[in-house]
PDB file of C-alpha atoms in Angstrom:
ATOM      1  CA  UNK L 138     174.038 258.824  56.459  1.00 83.00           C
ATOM      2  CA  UNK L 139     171.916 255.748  56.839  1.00 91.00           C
ATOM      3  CA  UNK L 140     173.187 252.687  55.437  1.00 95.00           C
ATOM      4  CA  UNK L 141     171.744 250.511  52.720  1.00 95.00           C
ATOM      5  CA  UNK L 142     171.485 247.697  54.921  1.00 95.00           C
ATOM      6  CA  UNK L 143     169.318 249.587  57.634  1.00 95.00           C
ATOM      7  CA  UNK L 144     167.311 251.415  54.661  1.00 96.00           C
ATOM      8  CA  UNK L 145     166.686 248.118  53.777  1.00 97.00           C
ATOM      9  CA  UNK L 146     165.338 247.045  57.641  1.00 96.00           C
ATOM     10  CA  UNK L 147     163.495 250.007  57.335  1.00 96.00           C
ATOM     11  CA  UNK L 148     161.279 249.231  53.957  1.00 96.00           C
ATOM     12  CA  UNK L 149     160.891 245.976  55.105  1.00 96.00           C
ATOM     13  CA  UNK L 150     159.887 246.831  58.590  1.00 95.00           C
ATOM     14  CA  UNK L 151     156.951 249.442  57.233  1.00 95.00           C
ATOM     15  CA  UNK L 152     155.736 245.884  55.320  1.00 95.00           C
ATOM     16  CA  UNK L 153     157.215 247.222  52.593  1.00 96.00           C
ATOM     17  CA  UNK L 154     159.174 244.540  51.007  1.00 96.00           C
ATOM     18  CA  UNK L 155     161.637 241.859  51.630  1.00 97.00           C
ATOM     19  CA  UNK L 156     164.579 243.211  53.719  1.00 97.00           C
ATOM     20  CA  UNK L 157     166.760 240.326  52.094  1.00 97.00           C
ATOM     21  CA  UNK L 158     165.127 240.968  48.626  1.00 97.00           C
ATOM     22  CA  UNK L 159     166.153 244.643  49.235  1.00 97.00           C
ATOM     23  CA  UNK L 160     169.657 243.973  49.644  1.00 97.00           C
ATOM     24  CA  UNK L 161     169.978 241.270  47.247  1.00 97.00           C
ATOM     25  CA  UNK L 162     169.091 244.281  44.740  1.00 97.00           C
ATOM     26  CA  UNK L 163     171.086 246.541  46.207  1.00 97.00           C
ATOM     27  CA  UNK L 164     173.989 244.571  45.621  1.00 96.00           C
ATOM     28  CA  UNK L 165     172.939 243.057  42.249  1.00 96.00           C
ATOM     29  CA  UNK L 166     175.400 244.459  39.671  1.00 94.00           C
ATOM     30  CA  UNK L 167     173.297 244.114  36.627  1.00 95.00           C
ATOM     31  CA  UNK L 168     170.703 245.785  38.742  1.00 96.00           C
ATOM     32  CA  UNK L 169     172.862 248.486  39.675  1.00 96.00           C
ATOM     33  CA  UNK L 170     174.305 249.254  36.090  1.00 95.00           C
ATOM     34  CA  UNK L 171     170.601 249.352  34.686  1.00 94.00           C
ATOM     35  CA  UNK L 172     169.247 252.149  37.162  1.00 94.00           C
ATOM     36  CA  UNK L 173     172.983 254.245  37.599  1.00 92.00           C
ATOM     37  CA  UNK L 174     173.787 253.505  33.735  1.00 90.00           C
ATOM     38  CA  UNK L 175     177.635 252.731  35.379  1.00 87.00           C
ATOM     39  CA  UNK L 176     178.681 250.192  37.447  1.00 88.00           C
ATOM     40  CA  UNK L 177     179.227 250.661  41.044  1.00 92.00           C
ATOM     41  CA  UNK L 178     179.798 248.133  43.707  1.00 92.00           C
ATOM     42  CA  UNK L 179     176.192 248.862  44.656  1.00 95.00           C
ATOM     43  CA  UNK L 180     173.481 251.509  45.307  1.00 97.00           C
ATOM     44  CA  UNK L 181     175.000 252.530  48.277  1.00 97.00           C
ATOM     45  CA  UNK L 182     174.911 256.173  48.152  1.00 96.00           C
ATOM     46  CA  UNK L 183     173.085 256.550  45.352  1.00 97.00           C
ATOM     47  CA  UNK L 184     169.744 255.649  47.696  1.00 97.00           C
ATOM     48  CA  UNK L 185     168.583 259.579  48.329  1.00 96.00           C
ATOM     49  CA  UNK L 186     167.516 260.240  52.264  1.00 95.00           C
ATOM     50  CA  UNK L 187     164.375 262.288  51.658  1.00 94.00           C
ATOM     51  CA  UNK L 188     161.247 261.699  53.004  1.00 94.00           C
ATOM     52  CA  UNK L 189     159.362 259.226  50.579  1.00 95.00           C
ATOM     53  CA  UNK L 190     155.527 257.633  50.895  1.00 94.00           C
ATOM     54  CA  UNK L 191     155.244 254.932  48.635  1.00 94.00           C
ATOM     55  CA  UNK L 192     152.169 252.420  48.288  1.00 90.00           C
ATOM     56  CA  UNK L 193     152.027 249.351  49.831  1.00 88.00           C
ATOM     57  CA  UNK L 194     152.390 246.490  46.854  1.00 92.00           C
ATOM     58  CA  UNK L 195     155.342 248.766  45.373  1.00 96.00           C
ATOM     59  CA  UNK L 196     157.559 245.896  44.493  1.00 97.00           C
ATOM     60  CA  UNK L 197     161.114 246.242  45.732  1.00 97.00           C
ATOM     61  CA  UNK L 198     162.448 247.047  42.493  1.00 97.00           C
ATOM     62  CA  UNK L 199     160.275 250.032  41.762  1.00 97.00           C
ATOM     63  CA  UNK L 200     160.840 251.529  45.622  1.00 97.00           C
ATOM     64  CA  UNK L 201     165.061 251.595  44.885  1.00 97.00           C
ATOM     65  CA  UNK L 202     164.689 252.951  41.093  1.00 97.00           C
ATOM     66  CA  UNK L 203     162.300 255.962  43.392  1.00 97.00           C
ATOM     67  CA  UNK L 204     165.382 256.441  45.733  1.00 97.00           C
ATOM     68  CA  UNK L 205     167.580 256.280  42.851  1.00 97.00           C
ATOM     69  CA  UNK L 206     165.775 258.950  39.940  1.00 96.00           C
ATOM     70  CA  UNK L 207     165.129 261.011  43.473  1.00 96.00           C
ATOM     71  CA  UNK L 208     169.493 260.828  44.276  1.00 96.00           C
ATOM     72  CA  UNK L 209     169.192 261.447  39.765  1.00 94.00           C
ATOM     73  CA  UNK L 210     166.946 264.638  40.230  1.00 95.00           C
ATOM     74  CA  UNK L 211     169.112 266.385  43.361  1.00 94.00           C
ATOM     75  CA  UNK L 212     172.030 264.957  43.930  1.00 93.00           C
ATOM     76  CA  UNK L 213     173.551 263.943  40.358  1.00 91.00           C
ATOM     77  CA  UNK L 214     173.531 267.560  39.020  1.00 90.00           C
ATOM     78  CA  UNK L 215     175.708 268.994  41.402  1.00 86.00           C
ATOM     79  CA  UNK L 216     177.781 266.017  41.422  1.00 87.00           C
ATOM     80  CA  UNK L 217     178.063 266.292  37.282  1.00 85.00           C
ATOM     81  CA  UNK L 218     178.405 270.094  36.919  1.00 83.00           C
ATOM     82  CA  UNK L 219     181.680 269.864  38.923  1.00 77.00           C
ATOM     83  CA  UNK L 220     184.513 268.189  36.899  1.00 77.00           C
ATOM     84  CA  UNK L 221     187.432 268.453  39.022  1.00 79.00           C
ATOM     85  CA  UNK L 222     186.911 265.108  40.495  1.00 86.00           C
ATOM     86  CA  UNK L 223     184.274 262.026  38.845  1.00 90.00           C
ATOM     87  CA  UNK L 224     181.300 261.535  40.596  1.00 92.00           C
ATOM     88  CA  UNK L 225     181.345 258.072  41.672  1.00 93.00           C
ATOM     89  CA  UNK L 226     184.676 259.490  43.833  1.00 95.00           C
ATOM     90  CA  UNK L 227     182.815 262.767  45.462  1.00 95.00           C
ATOM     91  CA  UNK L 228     179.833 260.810  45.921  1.00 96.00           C
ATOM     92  CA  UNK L 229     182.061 258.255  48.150  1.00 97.00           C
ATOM     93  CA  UNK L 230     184.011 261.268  49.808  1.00 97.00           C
ATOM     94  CA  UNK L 231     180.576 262.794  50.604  1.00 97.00           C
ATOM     95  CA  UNK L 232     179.468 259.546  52.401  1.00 98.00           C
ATOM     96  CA  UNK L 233     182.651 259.550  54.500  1.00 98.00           C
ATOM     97  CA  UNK L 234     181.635 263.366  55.529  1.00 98.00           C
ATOM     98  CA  UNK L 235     177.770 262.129  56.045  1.00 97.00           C
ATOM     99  CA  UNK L 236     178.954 260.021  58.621  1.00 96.00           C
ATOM    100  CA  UNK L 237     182.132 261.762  60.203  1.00 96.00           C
ATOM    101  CA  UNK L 238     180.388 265.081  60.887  1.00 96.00           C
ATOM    102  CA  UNK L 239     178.186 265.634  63.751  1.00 93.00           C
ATOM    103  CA  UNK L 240     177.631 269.198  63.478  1.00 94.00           C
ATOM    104  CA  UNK L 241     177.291 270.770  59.977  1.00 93.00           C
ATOM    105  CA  UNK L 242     179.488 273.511  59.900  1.00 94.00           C
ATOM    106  CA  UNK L 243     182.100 270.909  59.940  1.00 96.00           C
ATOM    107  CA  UNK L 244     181.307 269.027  56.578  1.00 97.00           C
ATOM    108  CA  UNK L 245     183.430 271.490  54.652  1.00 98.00           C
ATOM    109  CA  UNK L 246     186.503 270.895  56.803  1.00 97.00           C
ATOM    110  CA  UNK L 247     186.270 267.446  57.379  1.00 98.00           C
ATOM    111  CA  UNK L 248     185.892 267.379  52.979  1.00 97.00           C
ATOM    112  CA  UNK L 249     189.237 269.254  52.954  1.00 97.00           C
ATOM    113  CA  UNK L 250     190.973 267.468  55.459  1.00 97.00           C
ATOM    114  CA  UNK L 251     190.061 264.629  53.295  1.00 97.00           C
ATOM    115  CA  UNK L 252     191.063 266.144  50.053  1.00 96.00           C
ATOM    116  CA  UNK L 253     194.350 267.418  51.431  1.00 97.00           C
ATOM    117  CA  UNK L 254     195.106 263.509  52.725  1.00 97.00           C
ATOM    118  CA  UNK L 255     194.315 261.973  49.435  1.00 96.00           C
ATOM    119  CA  UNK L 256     196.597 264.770  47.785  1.00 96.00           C
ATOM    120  CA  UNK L 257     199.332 264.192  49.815  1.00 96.00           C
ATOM    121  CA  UNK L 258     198.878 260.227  49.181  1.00 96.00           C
ATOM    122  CA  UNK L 259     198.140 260.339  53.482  1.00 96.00           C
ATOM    123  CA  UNK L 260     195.812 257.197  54.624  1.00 96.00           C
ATOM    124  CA  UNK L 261     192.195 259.055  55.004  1.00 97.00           C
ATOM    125  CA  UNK L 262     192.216 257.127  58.550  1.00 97.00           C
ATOM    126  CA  UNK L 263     188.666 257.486  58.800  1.00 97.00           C
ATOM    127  CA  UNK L 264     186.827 255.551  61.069  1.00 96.00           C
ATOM    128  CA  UNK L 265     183.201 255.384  59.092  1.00 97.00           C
ATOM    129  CA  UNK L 266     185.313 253.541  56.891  1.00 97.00           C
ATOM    130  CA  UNK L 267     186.444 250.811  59.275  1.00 97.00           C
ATOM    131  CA  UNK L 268     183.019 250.261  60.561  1.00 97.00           C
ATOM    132  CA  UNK L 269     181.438 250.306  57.090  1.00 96.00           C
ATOM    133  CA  UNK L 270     184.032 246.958  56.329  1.00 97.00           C
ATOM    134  CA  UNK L 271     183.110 245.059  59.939  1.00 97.00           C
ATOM    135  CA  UNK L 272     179.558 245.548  58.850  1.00 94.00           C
ATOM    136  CA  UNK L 273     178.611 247.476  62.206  1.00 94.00           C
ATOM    137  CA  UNK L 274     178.671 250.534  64.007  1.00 93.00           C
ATOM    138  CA  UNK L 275     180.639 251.105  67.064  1.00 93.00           C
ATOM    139  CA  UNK L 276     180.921 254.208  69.242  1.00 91.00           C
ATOM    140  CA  UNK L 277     184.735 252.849  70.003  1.00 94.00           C
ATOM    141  CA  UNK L 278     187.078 250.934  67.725  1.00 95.00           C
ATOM    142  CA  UNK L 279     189.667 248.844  68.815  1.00 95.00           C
ATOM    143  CA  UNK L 280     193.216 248.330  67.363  1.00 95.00           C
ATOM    144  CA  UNK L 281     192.031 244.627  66.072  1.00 96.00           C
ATOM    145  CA  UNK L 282     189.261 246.276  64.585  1.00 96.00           C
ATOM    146  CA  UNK L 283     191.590 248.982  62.701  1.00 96.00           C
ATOM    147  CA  UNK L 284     193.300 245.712  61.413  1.00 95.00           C
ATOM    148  CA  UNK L 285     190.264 244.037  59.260  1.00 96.00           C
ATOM    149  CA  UNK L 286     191.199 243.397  55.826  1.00 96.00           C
ATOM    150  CA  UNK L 287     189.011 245.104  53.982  1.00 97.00           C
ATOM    151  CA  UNK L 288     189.045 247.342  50.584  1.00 97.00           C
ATOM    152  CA  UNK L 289     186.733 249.846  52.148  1.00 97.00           C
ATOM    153  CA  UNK L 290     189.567 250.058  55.698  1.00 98.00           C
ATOM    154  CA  UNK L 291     191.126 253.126  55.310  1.00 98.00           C
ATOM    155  CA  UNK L 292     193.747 252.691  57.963  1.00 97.00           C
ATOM    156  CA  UNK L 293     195.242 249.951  55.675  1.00 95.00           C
ATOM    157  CA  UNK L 294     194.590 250.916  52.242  1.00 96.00           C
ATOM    158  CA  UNK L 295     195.224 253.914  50.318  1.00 95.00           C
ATOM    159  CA  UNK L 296     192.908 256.325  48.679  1.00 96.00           C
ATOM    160  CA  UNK L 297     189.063 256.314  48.724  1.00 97.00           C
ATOM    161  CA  UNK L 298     187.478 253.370  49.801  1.00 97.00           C
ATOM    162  CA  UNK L 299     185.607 251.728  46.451  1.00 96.00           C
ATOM    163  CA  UNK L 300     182.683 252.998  46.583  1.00 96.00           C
ATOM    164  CA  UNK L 301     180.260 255.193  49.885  1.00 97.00           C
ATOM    165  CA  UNK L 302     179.929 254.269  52.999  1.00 97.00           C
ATOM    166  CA  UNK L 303     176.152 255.655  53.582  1.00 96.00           C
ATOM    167  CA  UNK L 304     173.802 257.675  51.431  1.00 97.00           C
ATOM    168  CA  UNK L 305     174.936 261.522  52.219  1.00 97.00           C
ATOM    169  CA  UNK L 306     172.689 264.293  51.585  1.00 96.00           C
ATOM    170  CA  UNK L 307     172.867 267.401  49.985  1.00 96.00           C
ATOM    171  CA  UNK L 308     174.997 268.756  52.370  1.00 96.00           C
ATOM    172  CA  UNK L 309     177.566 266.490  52.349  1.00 97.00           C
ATOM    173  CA  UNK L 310     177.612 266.385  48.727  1.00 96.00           C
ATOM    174  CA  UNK L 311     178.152 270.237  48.585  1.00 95.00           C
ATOM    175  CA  UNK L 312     180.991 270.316  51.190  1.00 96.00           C
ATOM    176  CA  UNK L 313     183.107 268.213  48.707  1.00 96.00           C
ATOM    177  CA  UNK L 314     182.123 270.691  46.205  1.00 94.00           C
ATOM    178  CA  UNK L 315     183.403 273.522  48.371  1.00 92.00           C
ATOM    179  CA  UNK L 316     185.645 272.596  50.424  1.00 93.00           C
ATOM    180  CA  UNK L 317     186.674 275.091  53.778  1.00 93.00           C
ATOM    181  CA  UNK L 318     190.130 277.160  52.750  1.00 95.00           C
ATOM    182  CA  UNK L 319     192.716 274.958  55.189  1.00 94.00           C
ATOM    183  CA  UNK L 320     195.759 273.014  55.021  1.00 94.00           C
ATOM    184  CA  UNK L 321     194.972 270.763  57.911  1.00 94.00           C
ATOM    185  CA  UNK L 322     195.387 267.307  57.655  1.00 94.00           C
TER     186      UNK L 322
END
């Protein structure tokens, strides 16, 4: 559930690269299209949380194409064997579940409740979302902040935000996949 931007503090704090170089990257869309093979508004999500050990002198470019065949190798398989919805959209869903759950019996009812908003063209209303588009996290949002114009706000825009919110695991990923049996919105 980590975001790029803190992965990013986190490379660079273990001397590992250039946080700014990082991000630059990150959100470089000719970069992006050359390690997904698809464009995406960047490699958020598609960065794999896993426990890595890489080797100092790694440039930054060869430490994101690791997280990247790593999200290739577990993730993207489940992701592609299930056709009812394209994976750029369940990989986004997933993040919003990442970072709404706290406990994780609740991923595949919190991936319903989502899946039963977007069918009933309901705002998802989701919080992670509003956070993800002011750029910080907050244990309490405020009405002005539910207001920020913002693609990725779901209190003002409809559908899935365009593209994740965090890098979810495996477990996120597979509560989209299998969804809990409720009509609860």
């Amino acid at each position: 559930g980590v975001w790029a931007q803190d992965l990013a503090a986190l490379l660079a704090g273990a001397n590992l690269g250039d946080r700014d170089r990082f991000l630059a990257l990150i959100r470089d869309a000719a970069y992006v299209r050359r390690l997904l093979g698809t464009d995406a508004p960047s490699l958020e999500g598609y960065l794999f949380p896993e426990t890595y050990f890489f080797t100092k002198g790694m440039s930054e470019e060869e430490i994101l194409r690791v997280f990247v065949n790593r999200f290739n190798e577990k993730a993207r398989p489940y992701l592609e064997y299930d056709t009812r919805i394209a994976l750029h959209e369940a990989l986004t869903l997933a993040s919003l579940v990442e970072r709404e759950a706290k406990m994780p019996d609740e991923r595949p009812v919190i991936a319903a409740v989502f899946l039963n908003r977007l069918k009933k063209r309901m705002p998802l209303e989701s919080c992670v979302t509003v956070e993800y588009a002011l750029g910080m996290k907050k244990k309490i949002l405020t009405d002005r902040d539910l207001l920020v114009d913002s693609p990725y706000n779901t209190y003002r825009r409809m559908g899935l935000p365009p593209g994740p919110v965090s890098n979810p695991g495996l477990d996120s990923i597979r509560a989209v996949l299998a969804t809990a049996p409720t009509d609860a919105l």
